[in-house]
mmCIF file of C-alpha atoms and ligand atoms in Angstrom:
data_model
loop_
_atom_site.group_PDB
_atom_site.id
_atom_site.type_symbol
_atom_site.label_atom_id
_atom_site.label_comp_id
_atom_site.label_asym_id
_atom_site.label_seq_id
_atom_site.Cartn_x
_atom_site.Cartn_y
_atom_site.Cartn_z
ATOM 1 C CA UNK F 5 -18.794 -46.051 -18.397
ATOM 2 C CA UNK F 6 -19.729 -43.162 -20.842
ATOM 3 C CA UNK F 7 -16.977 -41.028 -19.358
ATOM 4 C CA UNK F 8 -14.669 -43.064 -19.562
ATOM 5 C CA UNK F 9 -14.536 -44.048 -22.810
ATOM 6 C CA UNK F 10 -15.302 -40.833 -24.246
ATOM 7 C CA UNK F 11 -11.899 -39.236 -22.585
ATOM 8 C CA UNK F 12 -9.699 -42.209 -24.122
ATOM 9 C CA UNK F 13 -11.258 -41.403 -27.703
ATOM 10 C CA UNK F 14 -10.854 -37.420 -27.214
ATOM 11 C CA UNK F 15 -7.652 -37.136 -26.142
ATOM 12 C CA UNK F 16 -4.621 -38.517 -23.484
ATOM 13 C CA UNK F 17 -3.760 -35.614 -21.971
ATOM 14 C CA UNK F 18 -4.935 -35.342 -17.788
ATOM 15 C CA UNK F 19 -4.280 -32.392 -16.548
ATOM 16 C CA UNK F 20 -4.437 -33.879 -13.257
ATOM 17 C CA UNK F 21 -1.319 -35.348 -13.769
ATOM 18 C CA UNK F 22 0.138 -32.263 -12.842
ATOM 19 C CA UNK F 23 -1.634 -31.897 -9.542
ATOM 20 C CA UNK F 24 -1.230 -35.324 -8.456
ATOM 21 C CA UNK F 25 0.729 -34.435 -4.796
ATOM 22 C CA UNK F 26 1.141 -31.987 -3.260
ATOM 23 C CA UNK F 27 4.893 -31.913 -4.344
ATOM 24 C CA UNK F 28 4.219 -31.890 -8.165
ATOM 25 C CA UNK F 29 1.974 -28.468 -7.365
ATOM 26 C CA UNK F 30 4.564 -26.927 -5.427
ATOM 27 C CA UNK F 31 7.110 -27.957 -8.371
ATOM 28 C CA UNK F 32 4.653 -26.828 -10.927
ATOM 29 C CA UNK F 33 3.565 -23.737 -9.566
ATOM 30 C CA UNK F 34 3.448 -20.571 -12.099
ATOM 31 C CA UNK F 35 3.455 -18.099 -9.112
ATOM 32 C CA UNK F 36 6.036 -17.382 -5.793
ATOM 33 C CA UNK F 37 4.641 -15.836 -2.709
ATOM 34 C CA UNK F 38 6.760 -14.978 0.028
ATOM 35 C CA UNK F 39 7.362 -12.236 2.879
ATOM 36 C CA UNK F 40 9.994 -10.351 0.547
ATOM 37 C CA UNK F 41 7.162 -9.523 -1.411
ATOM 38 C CA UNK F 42 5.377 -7.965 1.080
ATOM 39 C CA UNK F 43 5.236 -3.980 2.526
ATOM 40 C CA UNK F 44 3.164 -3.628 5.806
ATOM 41 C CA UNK F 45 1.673 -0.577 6.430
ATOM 42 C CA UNK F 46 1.251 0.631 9.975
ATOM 43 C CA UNK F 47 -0.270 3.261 11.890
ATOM 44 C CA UNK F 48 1.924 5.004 14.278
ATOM 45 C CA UNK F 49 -0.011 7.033 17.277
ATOM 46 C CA UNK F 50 2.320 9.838 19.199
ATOM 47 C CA UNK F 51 2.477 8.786 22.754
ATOM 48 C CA UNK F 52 3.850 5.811 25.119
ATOM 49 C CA UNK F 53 2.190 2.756 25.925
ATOM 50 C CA UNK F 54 -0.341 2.761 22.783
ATOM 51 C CA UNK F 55 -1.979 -0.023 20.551
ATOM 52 C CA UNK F 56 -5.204 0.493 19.748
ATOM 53 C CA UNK F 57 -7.031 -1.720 17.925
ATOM 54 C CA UNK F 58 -8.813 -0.079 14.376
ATOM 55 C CA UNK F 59 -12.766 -1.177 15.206
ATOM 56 C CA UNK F 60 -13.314 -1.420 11.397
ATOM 57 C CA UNK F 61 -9.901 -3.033 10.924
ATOM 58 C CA UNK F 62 -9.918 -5.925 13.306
ATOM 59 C CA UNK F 63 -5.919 -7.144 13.783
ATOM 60 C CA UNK F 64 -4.227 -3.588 13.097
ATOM 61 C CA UNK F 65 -3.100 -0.968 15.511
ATOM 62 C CA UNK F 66 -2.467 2.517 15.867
ATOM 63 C CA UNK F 67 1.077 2.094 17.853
ATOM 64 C CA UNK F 68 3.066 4.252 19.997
ATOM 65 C CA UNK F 69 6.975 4.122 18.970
ATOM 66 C CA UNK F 70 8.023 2.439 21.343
ATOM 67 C CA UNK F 71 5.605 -0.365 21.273
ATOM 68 C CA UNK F 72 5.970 -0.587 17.317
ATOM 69 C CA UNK F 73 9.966 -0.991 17.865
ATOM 70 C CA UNK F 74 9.538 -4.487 19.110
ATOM 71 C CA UNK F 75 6.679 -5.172 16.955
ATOM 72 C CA UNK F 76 9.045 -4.277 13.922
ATOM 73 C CA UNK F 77 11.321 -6.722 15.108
ATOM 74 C CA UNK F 78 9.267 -9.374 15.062
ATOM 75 C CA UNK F 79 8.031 -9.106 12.009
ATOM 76 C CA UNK F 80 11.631 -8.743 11.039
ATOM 77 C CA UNK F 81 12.148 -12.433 12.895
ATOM 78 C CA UNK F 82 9.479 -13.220 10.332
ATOM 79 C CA UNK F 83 11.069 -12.100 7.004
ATOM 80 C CA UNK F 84 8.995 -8.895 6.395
ATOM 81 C CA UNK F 85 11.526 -5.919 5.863
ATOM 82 C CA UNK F 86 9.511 -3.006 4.610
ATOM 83 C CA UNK F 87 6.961 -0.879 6.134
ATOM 84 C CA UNK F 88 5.252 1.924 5.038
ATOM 85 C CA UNK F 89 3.951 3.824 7.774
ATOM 86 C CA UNK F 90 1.330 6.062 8.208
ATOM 87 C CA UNK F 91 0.457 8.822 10.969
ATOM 88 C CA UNK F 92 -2.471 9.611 13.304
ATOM 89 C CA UNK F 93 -2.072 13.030 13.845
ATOM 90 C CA UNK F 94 -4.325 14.937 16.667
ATOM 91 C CA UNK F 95 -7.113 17.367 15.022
ATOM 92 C CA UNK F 96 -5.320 20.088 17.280
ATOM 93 C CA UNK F 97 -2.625 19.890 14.783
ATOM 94 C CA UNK F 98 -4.266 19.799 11.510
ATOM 95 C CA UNK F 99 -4.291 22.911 9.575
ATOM 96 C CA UNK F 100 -5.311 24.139 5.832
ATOM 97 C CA UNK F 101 -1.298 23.806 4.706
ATOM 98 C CA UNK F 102 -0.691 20.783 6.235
ATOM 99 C CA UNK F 103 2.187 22.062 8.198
ATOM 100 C CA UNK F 104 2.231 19.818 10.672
ATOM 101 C CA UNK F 105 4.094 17.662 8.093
ATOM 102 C CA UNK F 106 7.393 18.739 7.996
ATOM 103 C CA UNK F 107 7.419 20.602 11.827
ATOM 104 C CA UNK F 108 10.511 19.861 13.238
ATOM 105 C CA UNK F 109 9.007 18.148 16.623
ATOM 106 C CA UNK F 110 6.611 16.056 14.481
ATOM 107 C CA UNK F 111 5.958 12.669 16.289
ATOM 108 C CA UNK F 112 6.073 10.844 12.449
ATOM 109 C CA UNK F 113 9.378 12.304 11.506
ATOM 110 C CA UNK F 114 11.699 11.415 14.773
ATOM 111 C CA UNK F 115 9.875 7.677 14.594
ATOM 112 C CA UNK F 116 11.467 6.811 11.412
ATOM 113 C CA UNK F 117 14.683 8.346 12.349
ATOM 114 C CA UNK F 118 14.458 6.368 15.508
ATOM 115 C CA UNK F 119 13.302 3.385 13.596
ATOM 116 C CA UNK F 120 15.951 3.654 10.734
ATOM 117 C CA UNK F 121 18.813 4.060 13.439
ATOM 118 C CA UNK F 122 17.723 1.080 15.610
ATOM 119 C CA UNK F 123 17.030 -1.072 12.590
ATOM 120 C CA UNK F 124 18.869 0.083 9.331
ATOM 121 C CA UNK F 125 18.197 -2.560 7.783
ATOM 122 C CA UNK F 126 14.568 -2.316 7.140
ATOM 123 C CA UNK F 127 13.043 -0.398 4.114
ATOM 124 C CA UNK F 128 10.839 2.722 5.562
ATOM 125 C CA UNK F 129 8.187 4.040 2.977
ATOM 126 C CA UNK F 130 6.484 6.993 3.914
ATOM 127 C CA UNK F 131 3.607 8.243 2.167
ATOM 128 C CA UNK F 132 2.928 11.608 0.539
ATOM 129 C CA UNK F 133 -0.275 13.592 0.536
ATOM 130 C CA UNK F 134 -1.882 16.048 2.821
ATOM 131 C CA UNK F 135 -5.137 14.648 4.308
ATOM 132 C CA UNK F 136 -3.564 12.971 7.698
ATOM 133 C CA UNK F 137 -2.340 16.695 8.520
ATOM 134 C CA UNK F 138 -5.194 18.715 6.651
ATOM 135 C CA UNK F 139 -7.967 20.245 8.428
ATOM 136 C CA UNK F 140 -10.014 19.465 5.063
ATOM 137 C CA UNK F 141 -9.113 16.011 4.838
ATOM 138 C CA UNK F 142 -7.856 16.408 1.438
ATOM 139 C CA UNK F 143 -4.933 15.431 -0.589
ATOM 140 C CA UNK F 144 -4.490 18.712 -1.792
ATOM 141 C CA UNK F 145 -5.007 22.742 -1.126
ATOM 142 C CA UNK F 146 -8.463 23.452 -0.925
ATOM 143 C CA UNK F 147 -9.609 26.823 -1.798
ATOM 144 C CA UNK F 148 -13.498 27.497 -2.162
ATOM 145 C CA UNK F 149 -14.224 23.552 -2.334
ATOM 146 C CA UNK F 150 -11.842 22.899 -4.725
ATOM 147 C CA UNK F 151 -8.808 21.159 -4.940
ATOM 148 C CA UNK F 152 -5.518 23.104 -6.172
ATOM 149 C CA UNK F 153 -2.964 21.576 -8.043
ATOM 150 C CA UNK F 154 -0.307 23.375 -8.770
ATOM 151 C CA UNK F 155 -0.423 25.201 -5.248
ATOM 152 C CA UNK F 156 0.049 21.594 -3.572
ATOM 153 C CA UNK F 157 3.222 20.834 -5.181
ATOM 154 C CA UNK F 158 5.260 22.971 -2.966
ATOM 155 C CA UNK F 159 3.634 21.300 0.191
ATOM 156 C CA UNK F 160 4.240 17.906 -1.160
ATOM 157 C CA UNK F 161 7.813 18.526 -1.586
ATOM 158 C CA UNK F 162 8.280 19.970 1.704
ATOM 159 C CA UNK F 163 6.844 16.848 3.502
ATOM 160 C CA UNK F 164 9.007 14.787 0.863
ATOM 161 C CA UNK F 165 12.062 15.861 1.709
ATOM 162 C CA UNK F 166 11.220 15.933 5.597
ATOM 163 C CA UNK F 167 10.314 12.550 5.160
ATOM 164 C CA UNK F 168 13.932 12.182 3.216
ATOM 165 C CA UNK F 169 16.098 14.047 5.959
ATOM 166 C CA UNK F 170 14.468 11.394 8.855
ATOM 167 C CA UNK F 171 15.468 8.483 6.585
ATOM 168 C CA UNK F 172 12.155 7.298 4.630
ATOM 169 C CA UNK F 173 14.266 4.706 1.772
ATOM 170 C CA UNK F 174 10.948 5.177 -0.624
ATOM 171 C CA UNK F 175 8.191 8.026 -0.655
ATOM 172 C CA UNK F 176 4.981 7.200 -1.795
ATOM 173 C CA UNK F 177 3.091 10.146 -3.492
ATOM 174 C CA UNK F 178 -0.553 8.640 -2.963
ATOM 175 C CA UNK F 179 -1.956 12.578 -3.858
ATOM 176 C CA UNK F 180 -2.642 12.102 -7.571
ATOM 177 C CA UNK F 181 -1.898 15.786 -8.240
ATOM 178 C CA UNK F 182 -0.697 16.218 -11.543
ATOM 179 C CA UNK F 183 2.878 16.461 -12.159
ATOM 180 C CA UNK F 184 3.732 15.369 -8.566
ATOM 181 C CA UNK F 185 6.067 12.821 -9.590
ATOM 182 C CA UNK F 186 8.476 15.070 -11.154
ATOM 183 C CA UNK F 187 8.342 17.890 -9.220
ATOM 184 C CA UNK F 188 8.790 15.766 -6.084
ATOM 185 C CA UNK F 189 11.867 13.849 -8.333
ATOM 186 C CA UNK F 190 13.952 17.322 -8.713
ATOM 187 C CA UNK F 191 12.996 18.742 -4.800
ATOM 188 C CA UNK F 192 15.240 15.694 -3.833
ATOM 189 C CA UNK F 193 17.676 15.435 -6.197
ATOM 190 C CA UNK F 194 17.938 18.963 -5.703
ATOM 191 C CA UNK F 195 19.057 18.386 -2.039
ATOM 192 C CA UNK F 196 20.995 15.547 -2.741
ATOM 193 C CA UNK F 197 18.553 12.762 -1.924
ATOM 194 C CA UNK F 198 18.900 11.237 -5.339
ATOM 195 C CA UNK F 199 18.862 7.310 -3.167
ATOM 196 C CA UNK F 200 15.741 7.885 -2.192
ATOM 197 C CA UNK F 201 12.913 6.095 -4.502
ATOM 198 C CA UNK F 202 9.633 6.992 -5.376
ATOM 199 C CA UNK F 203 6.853 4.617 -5.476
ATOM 200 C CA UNK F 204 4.343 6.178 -7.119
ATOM 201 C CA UNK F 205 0.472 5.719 -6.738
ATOM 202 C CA UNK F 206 0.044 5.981 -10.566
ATOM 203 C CA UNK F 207 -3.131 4.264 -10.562
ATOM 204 C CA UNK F 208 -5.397 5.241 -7.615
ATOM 205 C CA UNK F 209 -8.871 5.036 -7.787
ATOM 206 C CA UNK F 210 -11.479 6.830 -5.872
ATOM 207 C CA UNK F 211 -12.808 3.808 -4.307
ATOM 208 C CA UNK F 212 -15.086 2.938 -1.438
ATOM 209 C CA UNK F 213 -12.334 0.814 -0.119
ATOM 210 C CA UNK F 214 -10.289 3.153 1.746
ATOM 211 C CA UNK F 215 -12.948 3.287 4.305
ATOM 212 C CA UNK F 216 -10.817 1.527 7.268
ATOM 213 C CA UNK F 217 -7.515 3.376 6.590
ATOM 214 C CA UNK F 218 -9.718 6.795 6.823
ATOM 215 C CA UNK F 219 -11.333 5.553 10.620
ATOM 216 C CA UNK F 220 -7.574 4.624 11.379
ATOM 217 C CA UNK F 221 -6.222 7.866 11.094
ATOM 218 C CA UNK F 222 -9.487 9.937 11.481
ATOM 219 C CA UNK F 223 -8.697 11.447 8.000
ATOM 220 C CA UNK F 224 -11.759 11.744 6.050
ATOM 221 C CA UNK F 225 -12.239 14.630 3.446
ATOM 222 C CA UNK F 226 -14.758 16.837 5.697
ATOM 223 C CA UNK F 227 -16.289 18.350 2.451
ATOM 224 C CA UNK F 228 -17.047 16.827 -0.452
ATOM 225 C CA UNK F 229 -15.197 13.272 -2.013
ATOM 226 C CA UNK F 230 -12.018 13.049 -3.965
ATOM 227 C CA UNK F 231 -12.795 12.422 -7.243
ATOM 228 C CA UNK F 232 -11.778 14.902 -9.087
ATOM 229 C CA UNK F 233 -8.278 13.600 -8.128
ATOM 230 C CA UNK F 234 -8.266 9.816 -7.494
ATOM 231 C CA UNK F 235 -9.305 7.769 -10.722
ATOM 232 C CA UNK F 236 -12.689 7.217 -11.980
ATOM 233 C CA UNK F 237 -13.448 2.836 -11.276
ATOM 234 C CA UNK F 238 -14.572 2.464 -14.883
ATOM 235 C CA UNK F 239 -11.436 3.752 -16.773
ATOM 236 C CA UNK F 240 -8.432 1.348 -17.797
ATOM 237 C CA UNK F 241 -6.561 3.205 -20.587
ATOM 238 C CA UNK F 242 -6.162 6.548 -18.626
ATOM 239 C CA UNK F 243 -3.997 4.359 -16.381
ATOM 240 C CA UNK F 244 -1.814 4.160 -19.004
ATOM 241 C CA UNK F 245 -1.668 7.863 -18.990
ATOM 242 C CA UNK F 246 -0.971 7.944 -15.719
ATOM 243 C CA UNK F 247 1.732 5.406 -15.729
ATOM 244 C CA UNK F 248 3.080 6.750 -19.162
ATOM 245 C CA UNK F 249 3.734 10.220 -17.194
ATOM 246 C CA UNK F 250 4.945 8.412 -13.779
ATOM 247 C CA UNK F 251 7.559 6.621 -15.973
ATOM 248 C CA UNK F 252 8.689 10.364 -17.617
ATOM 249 C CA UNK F 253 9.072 12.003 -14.541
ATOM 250 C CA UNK F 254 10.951 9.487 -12.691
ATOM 251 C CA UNK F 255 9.131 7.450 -10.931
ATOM 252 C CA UNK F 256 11.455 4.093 -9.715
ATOM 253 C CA UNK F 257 8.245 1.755 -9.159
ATOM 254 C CA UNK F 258 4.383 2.306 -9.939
ATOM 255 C CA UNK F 259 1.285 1.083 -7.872
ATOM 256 C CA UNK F 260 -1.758 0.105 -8.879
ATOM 257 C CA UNK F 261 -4.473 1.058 -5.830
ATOM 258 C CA UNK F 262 -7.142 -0.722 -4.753
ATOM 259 C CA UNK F 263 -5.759 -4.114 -6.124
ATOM 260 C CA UNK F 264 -8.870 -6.770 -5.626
ATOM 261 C CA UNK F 265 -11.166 -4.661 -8.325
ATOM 262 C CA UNK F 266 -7.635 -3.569 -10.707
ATOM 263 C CA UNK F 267 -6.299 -7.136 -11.742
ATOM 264 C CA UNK F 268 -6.534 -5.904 -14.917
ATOM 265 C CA UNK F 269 -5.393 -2.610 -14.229
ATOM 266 C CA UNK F 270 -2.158 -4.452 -12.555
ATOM 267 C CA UNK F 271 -1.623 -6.635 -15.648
ATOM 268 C CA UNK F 272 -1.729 -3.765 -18.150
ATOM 269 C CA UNK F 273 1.027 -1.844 -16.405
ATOM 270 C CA UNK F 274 3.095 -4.686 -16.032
ATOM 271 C CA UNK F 275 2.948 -5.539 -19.936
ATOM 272 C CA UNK F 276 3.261 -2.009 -20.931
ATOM 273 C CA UNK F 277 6.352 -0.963 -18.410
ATOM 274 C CA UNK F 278 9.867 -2.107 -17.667
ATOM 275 C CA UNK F 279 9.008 -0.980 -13.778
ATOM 276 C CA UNK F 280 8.006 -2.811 -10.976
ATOM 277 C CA UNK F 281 4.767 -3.172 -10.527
ATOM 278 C CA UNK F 282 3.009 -2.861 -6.801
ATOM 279 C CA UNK F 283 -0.275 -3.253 -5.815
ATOM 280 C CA UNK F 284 -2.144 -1.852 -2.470
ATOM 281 C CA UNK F 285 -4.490 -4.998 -1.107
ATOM 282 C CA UNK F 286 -6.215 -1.730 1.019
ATOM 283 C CA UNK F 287 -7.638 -1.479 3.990
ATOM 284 C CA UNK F 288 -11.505 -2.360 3.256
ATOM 285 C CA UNK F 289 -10.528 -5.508 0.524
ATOM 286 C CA UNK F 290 -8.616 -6.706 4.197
ATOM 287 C CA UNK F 291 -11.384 -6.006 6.283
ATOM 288 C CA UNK F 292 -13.758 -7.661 4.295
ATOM 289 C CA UNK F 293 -12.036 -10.991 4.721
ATOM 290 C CA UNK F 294 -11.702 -10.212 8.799
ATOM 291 C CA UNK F 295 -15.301 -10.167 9.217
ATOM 292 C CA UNK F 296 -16.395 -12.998 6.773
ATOM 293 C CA UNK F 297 -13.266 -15.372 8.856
ATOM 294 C CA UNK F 298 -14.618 -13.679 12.168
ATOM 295 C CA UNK F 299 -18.169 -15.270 11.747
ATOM 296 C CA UNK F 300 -16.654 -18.585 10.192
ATOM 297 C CA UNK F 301 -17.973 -18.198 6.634
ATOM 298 C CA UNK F 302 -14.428 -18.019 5.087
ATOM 299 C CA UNK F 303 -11.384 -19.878 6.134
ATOM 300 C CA UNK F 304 -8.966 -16.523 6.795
ATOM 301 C CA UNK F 305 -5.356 -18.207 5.872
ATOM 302 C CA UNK F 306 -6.502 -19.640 2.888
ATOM 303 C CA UNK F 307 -8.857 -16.638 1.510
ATOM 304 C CA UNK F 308 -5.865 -14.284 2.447
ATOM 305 C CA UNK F 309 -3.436 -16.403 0.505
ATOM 306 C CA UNK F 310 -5.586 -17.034 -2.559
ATOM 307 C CA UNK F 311 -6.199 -12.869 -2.605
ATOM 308 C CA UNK F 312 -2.431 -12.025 -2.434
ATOM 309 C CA UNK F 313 -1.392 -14.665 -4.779
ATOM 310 C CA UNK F 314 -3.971 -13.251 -7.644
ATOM 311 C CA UNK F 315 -2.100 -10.506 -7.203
ATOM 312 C CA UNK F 316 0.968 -11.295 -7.674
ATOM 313 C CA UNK F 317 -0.603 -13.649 -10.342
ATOM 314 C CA UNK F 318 -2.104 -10.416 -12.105
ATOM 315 C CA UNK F 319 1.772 -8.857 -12.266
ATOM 316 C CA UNK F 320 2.696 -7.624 -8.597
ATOM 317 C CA UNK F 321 6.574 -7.483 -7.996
ATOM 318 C CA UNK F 322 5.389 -6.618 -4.290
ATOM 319 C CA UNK F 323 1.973 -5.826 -2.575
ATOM 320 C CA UNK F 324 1.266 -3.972 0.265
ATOM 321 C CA UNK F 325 -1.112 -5.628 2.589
ATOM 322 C CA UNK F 326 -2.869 -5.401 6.365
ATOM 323 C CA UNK F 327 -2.141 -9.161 6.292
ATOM 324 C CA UNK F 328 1.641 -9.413 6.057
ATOM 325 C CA UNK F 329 2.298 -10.151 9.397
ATOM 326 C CA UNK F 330 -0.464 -12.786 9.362
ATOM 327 C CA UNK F 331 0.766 -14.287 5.934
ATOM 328 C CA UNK F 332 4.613 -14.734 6.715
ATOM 329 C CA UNK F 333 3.737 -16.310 10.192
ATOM 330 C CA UNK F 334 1.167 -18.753 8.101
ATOM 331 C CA UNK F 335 3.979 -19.752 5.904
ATOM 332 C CA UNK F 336 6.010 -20.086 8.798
ATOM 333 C CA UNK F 337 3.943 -22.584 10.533
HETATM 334 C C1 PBG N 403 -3.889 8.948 1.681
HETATM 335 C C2 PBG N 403 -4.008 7.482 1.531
HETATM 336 C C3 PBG N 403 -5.181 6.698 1.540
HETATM 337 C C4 PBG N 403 -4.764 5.381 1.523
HETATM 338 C C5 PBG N 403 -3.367 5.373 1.447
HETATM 339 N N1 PBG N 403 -2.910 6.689 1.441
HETATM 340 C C6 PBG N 403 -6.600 7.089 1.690
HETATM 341 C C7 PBG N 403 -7.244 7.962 0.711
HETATM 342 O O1 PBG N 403 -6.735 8.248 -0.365
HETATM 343 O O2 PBG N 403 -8.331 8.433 1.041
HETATM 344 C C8 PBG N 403 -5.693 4.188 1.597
HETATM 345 C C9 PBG N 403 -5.085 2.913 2.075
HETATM 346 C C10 PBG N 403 -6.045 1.872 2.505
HETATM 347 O O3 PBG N 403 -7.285 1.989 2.394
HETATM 348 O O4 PBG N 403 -5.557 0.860 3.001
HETATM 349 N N2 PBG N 403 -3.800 9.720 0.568
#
């Protein structure tokens, strides 16, 4: 009795109004999430015949070509158009230079052409840095234990525009070497690939979350971490350093990376810069939700929706997530 008549004394507007059915929410709703804001990344496996199952990423694959072809057309059927794809590469072919990246019978390479030419109408992102083909494991050069800048460039721009000439519509330079954007900007307008886009990985942070992505492609640095490239977890404003140089140099849309812990990372960027804004839902903030749904503690479709739409919430124009597949059939349904 209390209640009630202390809320017609305070004040007549309910909230709950607005959330009556199910309808009004819909109608009401500050936030859209659909497929066509969605990138999948996959891991493609040389071979025939392959999908193996990542152990610490339960419901992603290493495929074989031609098993991902029809798997790319379904989730085509399903309204997810872009992919950004990422290779296992045998240790046998890892070396310091990362050569393996632009070698003209590299597995990688003649997939996207093969992909681009049986579908063109899907968006291939490819992604730039040297630790799938290093034998260090790291983005960059290394030279006694450390990291080289300036000497990376070069091999970044190679694997760009290899990546270019096989079709990739976006590159994603997720290196963090200084100055990459630009240098990787003129290397393809230079050879006339001035359609292709770069998607920068402006704010990456050396996070514990890439754990899953680094069993899927066996690419962990073998000496050392990477944090004298990736972003230190406690800094916000040197992301708008980051993104402040991205935007000079060229850079058509800029990522924020992880995305769970960088909400506020993502909704800086998006205030301070008239580019889209993506954000990387990576491999462990995925996995995470796998294993809690996989013992029953959290309901997957709705903890997987509620993650991607604080997201876009936050700022995203488009996230790239392990559960696009899973989303855009839950919608479906
Ligand atoms: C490679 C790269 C990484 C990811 C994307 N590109 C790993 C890393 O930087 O160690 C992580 C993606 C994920 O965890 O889902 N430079």
């Amino acid at each position: 009795m209390f209640a009630v008549a202390c809320l017609c004394k305070m004040n007549i507007t309910r909230p709950r109004r607005n959330r009556k059915n199910s309808a009004i929410r819909d109608m009401l709703a500050e936030t859209q999430l659909g497929a066509q804001h969605l990138i999948y990344p996959i891991f493609l496996k040389d071979g025939k015949g392959i999908k193996e199952e990542v152990a610490s990423l339960p419901n992603n694959f290493r495929w074989s070509l031609d098993l991902l072809l029809p798997e790319i057309e379904s989730c085509l059927n399903l309204g997810i158009k872009s992919f950004d794809i990422f290779p296992a590469v045998d240790e046998a072919l890892k070396d310091q230079m990362a050569s393996y990246s632009w070698a003209s019978d590299n597995f990688y390479l003649e997939a996207i052409r093969q992909i681009k030419a049986r579908f063109p109408e899907v968006v291939i992102m490819t992604d730039v840095a040297m630790d799938p083909y290093s034998s260090d494991g790291h983005d960059g050069l290394v030279q006694n234990g450390q990291i080289l800048n300036d000497e990376t460039l070069p091999i970044l721009a190679k694997m760009t525009i290899a990546q270019a000439q096989a079709g990739a519509d976006i590159i994603g330079p997720s290196d963090m070497m200084d100055g990459r954007v630009g240098y990787l900007r003129t290397a393809l307008d230079t050879d006339g690939f001035t359609n292709v886009s770069i998607m920068s990985y402006t704010a990456k942070y050396a996070s514990a979350f890439y754990g899953p992505f680094r069993d899927a492609l066996n690419s962990a640095p073998k000496a050392g971490d990477k944090k004298t490239y990736q972003m230190n977890p406690a800094n916000k404003r040197e992301a708008l350093l980051e993104a402040q140089l991205d935007f000079e140099e060229g850079a058509d849309m800029m990522m924020v990376k992880p995305a769970l812990c960088y909400l506020d990372v993502i909704a800086l960027l998006k205030e301070s810069f008239p580019l889209p804004i993506t954000a990387y839902n990576v491999s462990g903030e995925c996995a995470m939700v796998y294993a809690a749904a996989q013992n029953g503690w959290l309901n997957y479709e709705q903890a997987m929706t509620e993650m991607l739409l604080s997201m876009r919430r936050a700022g995203a124009d488009a996230i790239l997530t392990y559960f696009a597949k899973d989303f855009a059939q839950f919608i479906r349904s």
